Short mmCIF file of C-alpha atoms in Angstrom, two decimals:
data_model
loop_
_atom_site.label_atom_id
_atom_site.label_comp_id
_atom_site.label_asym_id
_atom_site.label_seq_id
_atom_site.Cartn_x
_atom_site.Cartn_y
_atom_site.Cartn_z
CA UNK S 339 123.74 84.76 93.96
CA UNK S 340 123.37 87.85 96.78
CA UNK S 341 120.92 90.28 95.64
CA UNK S 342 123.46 93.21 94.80
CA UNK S 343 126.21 91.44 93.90
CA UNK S 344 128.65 93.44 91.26
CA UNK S 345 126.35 97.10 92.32
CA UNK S 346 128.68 100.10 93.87
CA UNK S 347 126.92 101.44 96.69
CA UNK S 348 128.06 105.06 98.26
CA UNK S 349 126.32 105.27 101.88
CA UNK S 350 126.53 108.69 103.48
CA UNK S 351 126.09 109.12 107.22
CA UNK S 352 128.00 106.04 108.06
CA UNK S 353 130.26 107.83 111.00
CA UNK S 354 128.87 107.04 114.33
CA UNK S 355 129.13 103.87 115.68
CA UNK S 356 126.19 101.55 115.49
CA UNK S 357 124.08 104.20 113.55
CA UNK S 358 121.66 103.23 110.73
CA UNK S 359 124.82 104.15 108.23
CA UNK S 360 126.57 101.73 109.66
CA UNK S 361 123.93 99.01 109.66
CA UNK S 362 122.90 99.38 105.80
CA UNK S 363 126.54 99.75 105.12
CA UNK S 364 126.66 95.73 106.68
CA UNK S 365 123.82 94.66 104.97
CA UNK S 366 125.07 95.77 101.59
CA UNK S 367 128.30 94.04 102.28
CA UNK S 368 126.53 90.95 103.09
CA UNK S 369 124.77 91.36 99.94
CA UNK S 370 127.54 91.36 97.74
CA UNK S 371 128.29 95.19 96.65
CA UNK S 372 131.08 96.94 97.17
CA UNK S 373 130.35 99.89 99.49
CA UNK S 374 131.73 102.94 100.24
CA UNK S 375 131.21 104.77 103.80
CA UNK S 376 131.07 108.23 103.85
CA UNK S 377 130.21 110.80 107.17
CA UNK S 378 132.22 113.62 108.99
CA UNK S 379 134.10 111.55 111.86
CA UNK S 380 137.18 109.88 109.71
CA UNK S 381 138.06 108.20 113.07
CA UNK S 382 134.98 106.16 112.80
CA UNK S 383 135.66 105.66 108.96
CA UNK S 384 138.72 104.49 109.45
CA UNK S 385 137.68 101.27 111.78
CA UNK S 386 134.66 100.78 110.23
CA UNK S 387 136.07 100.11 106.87
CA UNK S 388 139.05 98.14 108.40
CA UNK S 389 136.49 95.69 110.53
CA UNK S 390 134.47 95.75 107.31
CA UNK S 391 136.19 95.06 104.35
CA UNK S 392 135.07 98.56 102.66
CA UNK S 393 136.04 101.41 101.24
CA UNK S 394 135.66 104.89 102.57
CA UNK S 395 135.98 108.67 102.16
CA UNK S 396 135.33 111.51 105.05
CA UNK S 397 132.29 113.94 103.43
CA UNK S 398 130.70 116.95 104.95
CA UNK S 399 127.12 116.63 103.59
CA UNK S 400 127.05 120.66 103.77
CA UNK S 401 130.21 121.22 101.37
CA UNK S 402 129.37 120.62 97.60
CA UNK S 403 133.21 120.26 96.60
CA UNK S 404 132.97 117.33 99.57
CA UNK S 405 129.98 115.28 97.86
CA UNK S 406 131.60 116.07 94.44
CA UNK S 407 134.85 114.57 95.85
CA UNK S 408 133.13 111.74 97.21
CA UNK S 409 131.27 110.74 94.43
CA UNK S 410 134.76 110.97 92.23
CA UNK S 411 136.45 108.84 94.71
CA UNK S 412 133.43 105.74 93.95
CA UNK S 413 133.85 106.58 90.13
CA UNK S 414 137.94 105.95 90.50
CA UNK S 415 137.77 102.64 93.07
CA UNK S 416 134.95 101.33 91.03
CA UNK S 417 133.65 103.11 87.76
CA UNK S 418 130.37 103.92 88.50
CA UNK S 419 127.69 105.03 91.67
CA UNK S 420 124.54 102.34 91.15
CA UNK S 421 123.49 102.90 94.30
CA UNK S 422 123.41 106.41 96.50
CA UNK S 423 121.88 106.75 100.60
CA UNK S 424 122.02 109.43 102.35
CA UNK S 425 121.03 108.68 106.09
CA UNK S 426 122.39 112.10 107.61
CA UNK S 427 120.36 113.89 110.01
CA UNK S 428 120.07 115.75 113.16
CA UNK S 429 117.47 115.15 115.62
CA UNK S 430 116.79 118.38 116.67
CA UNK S 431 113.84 119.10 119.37
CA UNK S 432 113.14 123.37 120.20
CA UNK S 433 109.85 124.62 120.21
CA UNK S 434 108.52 126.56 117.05
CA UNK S 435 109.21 129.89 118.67
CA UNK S 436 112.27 129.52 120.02
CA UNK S 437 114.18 128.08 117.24
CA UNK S 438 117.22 130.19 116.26
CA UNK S 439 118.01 131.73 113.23
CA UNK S 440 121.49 129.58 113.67
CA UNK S 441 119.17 126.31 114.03
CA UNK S 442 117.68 126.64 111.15
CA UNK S 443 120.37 127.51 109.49
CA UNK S 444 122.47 124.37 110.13
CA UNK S 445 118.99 122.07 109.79
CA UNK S 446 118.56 123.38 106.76
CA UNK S 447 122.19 123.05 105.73
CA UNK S 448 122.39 119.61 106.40
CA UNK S 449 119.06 118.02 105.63
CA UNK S 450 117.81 120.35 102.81
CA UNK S 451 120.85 121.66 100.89
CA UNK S 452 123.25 119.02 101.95
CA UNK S 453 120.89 116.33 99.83
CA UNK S 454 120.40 118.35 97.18
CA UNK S 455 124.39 118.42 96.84
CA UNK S 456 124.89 114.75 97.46
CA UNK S 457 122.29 113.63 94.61
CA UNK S 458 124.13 116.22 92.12
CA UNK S 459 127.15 115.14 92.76
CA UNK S 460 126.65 111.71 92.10
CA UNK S 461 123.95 111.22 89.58
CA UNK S 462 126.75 112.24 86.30
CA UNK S 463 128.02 109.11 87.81
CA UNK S 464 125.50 106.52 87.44
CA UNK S 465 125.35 106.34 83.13
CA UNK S 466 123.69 102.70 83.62
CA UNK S 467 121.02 103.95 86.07
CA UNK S 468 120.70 102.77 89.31
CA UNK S 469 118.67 103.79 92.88
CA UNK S 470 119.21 106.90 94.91
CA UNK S 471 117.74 106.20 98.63
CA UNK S 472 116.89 109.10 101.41
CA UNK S 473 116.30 108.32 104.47
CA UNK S 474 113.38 110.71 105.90
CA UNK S 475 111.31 110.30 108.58
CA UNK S 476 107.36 109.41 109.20
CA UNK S 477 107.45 112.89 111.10
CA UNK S 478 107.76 114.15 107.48
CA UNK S 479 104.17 113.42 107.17
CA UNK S 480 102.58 113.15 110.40
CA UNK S 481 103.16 115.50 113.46
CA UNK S 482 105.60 115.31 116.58
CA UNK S 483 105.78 118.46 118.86
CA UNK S 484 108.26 120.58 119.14
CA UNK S 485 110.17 119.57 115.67
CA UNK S 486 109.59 121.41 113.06
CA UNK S 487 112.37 122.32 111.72
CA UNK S 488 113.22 118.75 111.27
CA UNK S 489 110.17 117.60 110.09
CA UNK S 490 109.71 120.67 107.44
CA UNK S 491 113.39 120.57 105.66
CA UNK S 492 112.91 116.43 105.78
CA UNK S 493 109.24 116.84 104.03
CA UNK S 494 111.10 119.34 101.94
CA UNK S 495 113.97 116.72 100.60
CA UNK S 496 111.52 114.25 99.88
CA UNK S 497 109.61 116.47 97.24
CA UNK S 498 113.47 117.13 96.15
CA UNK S 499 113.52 113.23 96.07
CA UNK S 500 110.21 113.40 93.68
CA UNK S 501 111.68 115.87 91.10
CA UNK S 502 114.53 113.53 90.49
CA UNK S 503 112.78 111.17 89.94
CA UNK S 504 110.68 112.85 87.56
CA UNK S 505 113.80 114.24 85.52
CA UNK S 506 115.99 111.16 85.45
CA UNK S 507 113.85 108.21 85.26
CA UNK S 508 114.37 107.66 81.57
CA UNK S 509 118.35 107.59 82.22
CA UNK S 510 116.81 104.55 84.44
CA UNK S 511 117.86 105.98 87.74
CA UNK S 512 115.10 105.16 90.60
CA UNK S 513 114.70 108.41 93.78
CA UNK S 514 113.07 107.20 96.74
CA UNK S 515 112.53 108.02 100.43
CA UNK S 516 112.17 105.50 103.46
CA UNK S 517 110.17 106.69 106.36
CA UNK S 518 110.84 104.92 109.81
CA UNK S 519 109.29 106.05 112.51
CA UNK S 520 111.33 105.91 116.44
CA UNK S 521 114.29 103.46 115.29
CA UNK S 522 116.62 102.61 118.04
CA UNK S 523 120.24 105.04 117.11
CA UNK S 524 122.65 106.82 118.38
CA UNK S 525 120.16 109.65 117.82
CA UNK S 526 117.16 108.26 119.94
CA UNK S 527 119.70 106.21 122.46
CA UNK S 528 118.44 109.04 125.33
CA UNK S 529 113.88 107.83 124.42
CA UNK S 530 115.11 103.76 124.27
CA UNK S 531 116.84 104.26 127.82
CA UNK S 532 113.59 104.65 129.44
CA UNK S 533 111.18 101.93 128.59
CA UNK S 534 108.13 103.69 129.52
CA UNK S 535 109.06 105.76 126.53
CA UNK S 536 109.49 103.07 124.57
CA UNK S 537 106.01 102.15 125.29
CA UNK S 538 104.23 105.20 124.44
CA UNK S 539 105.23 105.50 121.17
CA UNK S 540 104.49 101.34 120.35
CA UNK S 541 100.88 101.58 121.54
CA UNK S 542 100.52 104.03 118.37
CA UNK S 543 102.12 101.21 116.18
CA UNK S 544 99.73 99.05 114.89
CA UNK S 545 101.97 95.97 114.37
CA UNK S 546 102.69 96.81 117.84
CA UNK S 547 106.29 97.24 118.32
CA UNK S 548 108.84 100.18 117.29
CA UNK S 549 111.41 99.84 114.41
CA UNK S 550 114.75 98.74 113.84
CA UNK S 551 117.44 99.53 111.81
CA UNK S 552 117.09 95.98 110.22
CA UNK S 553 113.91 96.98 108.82
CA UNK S 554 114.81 99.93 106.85
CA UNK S 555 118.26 97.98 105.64
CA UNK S 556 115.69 95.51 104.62
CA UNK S 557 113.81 98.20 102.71
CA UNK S 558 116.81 99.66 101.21
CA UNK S 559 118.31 96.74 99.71
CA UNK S 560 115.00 96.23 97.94
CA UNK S 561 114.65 99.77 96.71
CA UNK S 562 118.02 98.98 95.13
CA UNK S 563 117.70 95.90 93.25
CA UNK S 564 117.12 96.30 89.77
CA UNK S 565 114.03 94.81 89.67
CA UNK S 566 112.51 97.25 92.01
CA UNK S 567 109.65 98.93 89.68
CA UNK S 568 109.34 102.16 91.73
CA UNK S 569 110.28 105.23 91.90
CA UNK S 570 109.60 108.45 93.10
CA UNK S 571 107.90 107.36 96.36
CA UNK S 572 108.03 107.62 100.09
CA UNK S 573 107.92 103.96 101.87
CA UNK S 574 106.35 104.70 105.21
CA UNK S 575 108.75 101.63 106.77
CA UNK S 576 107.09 102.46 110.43
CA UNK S 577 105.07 99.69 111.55
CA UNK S 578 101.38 101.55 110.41
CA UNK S 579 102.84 104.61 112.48
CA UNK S 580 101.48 107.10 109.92
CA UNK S 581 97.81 105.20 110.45
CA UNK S 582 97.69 107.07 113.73
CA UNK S 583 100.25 109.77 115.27
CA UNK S 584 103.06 110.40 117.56
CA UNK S 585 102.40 111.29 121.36
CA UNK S 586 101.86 114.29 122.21
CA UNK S 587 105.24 116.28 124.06
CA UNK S 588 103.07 115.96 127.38
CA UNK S 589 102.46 112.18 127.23
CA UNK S 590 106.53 111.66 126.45
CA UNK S 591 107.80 114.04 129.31
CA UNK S 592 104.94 111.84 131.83
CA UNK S 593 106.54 108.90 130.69
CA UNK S 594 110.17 110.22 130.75
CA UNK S 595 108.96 111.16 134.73
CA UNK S 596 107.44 107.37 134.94
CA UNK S 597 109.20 105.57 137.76
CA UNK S 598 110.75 102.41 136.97
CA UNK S 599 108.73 99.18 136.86
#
């Protein structure tokens, strides 16, 4: 039997190829529940869910009537949400000071009020419990420079993340948060093209090599089994990252300026 056989999984930030969407999207599959990818690009959608085997419905994180629609679509394909990611984000990197008022805006938009839409919407649909997953970030807890706006409205869905769990853990619904740390994305595909990059952040790794994608679908699929007895946590899925820090901006940009072994 596959570990999530018969369990409806909605997984939210699915829309760019190769992403970490994408990749738990797979591994769900391969575990035996029926998925549903959700994101902004329908293009991507579209032949995702045809190479697949899945369901899908476009979603704009941002729009409330959009996670309300998509959470309505799982309850009509397959009567219930048991399982609910959201793995949207946007790596932004300004400097404290000159962040915009527009910036912030849209950060907080889409990875503060956007997740506090998506859980809403889909939580009047899981009556037999089940596991809401957010994917944060290590940064959420330790420092990187020149990101604060990302790190402050992730830190700030995570407590979001606690509170549900708090409130709905006797309707047997489970709210946690996965932490990687630098996971090879679309997001990070400009740090992994330079492997003296690369190598400055996994000497701060004390298992002594960056993540993968694998490793938080690994997580995830755990955090949704039913006989997963936590809640209300944040797995730091980094490698021991949050045992020491990120480099510093200067040590990056030297290794960005690195020539080529």
């Amino acid at each position: 039997m596959k570990q999530l056989d018969g369990k409806t999984a909605i997984i939210l930030g699915a829309s760019a190829k190769g992403n970490l969407g994408q990749t738990l999207a797979k591994r769900f599959l391969a575990e035996g529940a029926n998925v549903v990818v959700s994101g902004r690009r329908e293009d991507e959608l579209t032949t995702f869910a045809k190479d697949n085997g899945c369901a899908y419905k476009p979603c704009d994180i941002t729009m409330k009537s959009d996670c309300e629609a998509l959470a309505a679509f799982t309850q009509d394909k397959y009567g219930r949400v048991d399982i609910a990611i959201n793995s949207t984000g946007w790596g932004l990197l300004v400097p404290f000071l000159e962040t915009t008022a527009e910036q912030l805006a849209k950060m907080t938009a889409l990875q503060f009020i956007g997740p506090y839409y998506f859980y809403q919407a889909v939580i009047p649909h899981m009556p037999k419990g089940g596991s809401l997953i957010q994917i944060s970030s290590a940064t959420a807890t330790i420092m990187l420079d020149n990101h604060a706006a990302y790190m402050g409205t992730k830190a700030g869905t995570d407590h979001v993340v606690r509170c549900i769990a708090n409130e709905f853990g006797e309707k047997g619904i489970r709210a946690n948060s996965i932490s990687p740390g630098l996971t090879d994305t679309p997001m990070t595909e400009g740090a992994f093209a330079k492997a003296a990059v690369v190598a400055c952040f996994e000497r701060e790794y004390p298992l002594g090599r960056v993540g993968t994608k694998e490793d938080i679908a690994d997580a995830a699929v755990w955090l949704s089994q039913d006989g997963c007895f936590m809640t209300g946590q944040n797995l730091q899925v980094n490698g021991g990252l949050t045992l020491r820090r990120n480099p510093r901006a200067s040590e990056i940009s030297a290794a960005f300026m690195a020539p080529e072994a």
